[in-house]
Tab-separated table of C-alpha atoms in Angstrom:
chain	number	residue	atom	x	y	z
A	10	UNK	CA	-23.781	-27.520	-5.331
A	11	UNK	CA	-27.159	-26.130	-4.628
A	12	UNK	CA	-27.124	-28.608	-2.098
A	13	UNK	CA	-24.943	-26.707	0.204
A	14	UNK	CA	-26.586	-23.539	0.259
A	15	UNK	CA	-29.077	-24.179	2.762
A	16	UNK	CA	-26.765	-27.361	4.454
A	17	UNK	CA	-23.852	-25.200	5.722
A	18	UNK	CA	-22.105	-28.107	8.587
A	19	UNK	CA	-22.631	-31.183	9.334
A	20	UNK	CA	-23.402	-32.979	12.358
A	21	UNK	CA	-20.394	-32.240	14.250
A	22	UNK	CA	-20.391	-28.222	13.294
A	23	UNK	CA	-17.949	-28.426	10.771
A	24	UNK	CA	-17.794	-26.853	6.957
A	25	UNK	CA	-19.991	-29.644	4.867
A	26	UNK	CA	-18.361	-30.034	1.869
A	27	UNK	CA	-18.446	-32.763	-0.854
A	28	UNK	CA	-14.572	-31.890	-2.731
A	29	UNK	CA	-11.159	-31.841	-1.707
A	30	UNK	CA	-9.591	-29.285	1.082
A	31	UNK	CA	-8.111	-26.827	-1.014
A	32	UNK	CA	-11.404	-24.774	-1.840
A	33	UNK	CA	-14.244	-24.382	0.936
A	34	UNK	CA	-18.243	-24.225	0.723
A	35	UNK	CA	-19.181	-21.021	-1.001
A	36	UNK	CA	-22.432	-20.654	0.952
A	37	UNK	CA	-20.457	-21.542	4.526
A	38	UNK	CA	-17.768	-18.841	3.619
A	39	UNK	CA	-20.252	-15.800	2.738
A	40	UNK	CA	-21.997	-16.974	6.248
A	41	UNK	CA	-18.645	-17.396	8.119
A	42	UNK	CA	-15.757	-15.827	6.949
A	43	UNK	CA	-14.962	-12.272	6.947
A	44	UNK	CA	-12.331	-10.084	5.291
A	45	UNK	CA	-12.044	-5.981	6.053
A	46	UNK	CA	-9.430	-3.908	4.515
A	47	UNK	CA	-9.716	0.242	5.515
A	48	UNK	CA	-7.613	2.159	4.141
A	49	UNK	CA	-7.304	6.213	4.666
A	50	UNK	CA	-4.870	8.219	2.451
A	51	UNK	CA	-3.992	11.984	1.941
A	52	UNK	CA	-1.604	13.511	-0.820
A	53	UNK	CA	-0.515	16.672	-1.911
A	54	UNK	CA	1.135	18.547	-4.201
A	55	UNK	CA	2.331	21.781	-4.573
A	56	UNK	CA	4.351	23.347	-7.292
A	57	UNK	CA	5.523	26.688	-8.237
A	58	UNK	CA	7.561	27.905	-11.390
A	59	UNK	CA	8.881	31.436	-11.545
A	60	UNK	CA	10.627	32.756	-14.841
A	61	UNK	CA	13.295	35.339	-13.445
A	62	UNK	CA	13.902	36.455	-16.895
A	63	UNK	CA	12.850	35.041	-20.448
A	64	UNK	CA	16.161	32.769	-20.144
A	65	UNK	CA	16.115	31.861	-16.832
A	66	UNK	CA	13.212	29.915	-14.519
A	67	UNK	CA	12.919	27.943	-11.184
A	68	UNK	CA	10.479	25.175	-10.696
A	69	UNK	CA	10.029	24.147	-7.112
A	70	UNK	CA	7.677	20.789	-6.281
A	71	UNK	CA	6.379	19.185	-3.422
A	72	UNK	CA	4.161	16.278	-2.944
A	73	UNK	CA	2.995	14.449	0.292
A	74	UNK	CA	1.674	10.617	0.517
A	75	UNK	CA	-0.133	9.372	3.372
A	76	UNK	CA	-1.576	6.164	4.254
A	77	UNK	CA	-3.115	4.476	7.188
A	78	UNK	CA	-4.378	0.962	6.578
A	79	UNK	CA	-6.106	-1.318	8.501
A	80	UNK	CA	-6.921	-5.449	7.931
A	81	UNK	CA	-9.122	-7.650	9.289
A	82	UNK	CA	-10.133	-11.223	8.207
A	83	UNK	CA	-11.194	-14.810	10.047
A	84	UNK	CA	-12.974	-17.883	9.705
A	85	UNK	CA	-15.107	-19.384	12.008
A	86	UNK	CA	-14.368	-22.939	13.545
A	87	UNK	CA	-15.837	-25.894	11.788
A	88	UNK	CA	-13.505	-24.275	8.186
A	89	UNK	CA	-12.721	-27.180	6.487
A	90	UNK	CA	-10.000	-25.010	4.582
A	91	UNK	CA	-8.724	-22.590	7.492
A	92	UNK	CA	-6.521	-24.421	10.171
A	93	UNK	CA	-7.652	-28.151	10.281
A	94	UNK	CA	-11.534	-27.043	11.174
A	95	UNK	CA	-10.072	-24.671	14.333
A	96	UNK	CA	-10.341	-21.423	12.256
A	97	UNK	CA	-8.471	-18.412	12.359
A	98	UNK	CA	-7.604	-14.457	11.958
A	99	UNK	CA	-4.903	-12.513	10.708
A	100	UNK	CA	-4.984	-8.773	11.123
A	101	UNK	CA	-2.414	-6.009	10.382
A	102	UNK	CA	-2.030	-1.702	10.696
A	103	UNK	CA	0.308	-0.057	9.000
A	104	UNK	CA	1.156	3.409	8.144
A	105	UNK	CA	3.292	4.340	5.349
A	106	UNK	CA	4.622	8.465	4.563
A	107	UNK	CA	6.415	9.585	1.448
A	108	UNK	CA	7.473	12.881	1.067
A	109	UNK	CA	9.197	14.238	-2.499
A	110	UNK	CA	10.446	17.434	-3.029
A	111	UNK	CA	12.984	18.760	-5.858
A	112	UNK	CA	13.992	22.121	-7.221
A	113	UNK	CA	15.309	22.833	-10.825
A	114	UNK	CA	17.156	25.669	-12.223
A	115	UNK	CA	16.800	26.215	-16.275
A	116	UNK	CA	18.275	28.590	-18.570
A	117	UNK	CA	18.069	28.538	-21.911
A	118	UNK	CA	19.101	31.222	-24.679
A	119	UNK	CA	18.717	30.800	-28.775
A	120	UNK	CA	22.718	31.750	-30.386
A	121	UNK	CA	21.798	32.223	-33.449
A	122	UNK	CA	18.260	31.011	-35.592
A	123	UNK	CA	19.667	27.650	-35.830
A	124	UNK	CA	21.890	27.214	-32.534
A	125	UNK	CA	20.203	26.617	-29.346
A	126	UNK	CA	21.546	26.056	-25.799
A	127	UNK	CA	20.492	24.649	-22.305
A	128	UNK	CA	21.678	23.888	-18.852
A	129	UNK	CA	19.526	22.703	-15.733
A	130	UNK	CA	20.604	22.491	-12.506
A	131	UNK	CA	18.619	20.613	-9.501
A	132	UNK	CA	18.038	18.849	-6.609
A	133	UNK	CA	15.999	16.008	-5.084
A	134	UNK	CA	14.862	14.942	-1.569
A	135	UNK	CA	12.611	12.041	-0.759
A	136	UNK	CA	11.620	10.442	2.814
A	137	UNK	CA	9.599	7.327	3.247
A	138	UNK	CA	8.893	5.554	6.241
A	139	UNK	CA	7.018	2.626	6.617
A	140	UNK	CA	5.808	0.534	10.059
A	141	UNK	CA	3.236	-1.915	10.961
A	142	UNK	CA	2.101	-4.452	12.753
A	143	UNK	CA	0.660	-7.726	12.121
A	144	UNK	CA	-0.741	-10.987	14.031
A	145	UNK	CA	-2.181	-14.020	12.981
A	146	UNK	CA	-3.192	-17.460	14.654
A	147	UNK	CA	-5.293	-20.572	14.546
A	148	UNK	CA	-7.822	-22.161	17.389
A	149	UNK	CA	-11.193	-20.527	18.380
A	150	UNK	CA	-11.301	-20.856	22.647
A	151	UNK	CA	-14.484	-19.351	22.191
A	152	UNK	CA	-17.044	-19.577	19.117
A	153	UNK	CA	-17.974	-16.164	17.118
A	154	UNK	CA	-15.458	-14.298	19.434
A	155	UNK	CA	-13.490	-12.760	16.955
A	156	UNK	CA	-10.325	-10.960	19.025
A	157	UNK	CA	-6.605	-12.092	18.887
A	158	UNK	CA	-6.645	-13.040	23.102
A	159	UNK	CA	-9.407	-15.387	21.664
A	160	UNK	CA	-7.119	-17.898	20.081
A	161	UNK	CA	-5.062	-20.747	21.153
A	162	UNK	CA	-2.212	-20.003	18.824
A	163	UNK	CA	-0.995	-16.865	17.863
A	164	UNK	CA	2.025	-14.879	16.152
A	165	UNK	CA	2.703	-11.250	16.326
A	166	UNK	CA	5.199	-9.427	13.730
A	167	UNK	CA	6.030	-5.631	14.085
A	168	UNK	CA	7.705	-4.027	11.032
A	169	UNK	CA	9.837	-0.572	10.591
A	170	UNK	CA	11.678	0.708	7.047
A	171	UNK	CA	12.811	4.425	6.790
A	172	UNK	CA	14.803	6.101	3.852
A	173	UNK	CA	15.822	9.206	2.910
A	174	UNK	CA	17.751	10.357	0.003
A	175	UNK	CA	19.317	13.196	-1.301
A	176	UNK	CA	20.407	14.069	-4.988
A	177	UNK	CA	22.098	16.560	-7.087
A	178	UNK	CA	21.607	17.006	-11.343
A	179	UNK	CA	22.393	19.008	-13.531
A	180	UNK	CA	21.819	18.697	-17.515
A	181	UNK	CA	23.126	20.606	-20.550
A	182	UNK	CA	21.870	20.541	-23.899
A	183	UNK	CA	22.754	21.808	-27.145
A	184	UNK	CA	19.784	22.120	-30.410
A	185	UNK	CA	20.376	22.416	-34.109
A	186	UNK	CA	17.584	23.448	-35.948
A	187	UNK	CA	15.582	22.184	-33.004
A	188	UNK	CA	16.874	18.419	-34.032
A	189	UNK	CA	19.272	17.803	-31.715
């Protein structure tokens, strides 16, 4: 193996490599290969509970996901695993949102010393909405130009989800002895 390290191609430029196809040169991947993966996020949260008597509360919550991402990676030509020796790149963006925000209503009152009841009423929203787009190809026209226009072959993909959804609860409760 040590071999390789300072012997990264052979005499026609490709990947030198003594095994099979399925796992490439160490030494020629740290030298040609690259991989890149950014990622930028943001979330919140706010929350607020408010006790309109010693019974009787609100709890409202919101939270806020963000995220912006951003990928990246090729290999050279001459890759003895990546395309048949013509090399290649994939790269994607995306940006993803999620937004959650619910309310709940609780009361709650002691009958007697051993008696308790409860009832909560609330509500949910949630939004998410996801789109991106990737490409990905094979075929240098160019050495160590690493742009999509630069290959021979190449795919592009564009992505879109969105959701929302909107729910009602409510949940009553009755204690024994604080047991039940």
């Amino acid at each position: 193996m040590s071999e390789l390290e300072g012997n990264l191609v052979n005499a026609d430029g490709l990947e030198n490599w003594i095994w099979d196809k399925t796992v490439g040169n160490p030494y020629w991947a740290k030298a040609y290969k690259r991989n890149q993966d950014e990622k930028n996020r943001l979330q919140s949260l706010f929350s607020l509970k408010t006790d309109f008597t010693d019974n009787f509360n609100l709890i409202l919550r919101t939270g806020f996901d963000f995220l912006n991402r951003n990928t990246k990676e090729y290999a050279a030509l001459g890759s003895a695993v990546n395309s048949n020796y013509r090399g290649n790149m994939n790269q994607g963006f995306s940006n993803n949102i999620e937004w959650n925000s619910d309310f709940l209503f609780n009361y709650n009152k002691n009958l007697s010393d051993l008696i308790g009841v409860g009832l909560s009423v609330g509500g949910n929203y949630r939004f998410n909405k996801s789109q991106g787009i990737n490409q990905s190809g094979n075929g240098w026209r160019v050495p160590d130009f690493y742009n999509i226009s630069n290959l021979e072959n190449f795919n592009t993909g564009e992505s879109f989800s969105e959701r929302e959804v909107v729910s009602l609860y409510t949940l009553g409760n009755i204690s024994y002895s604080d047991f039940l």
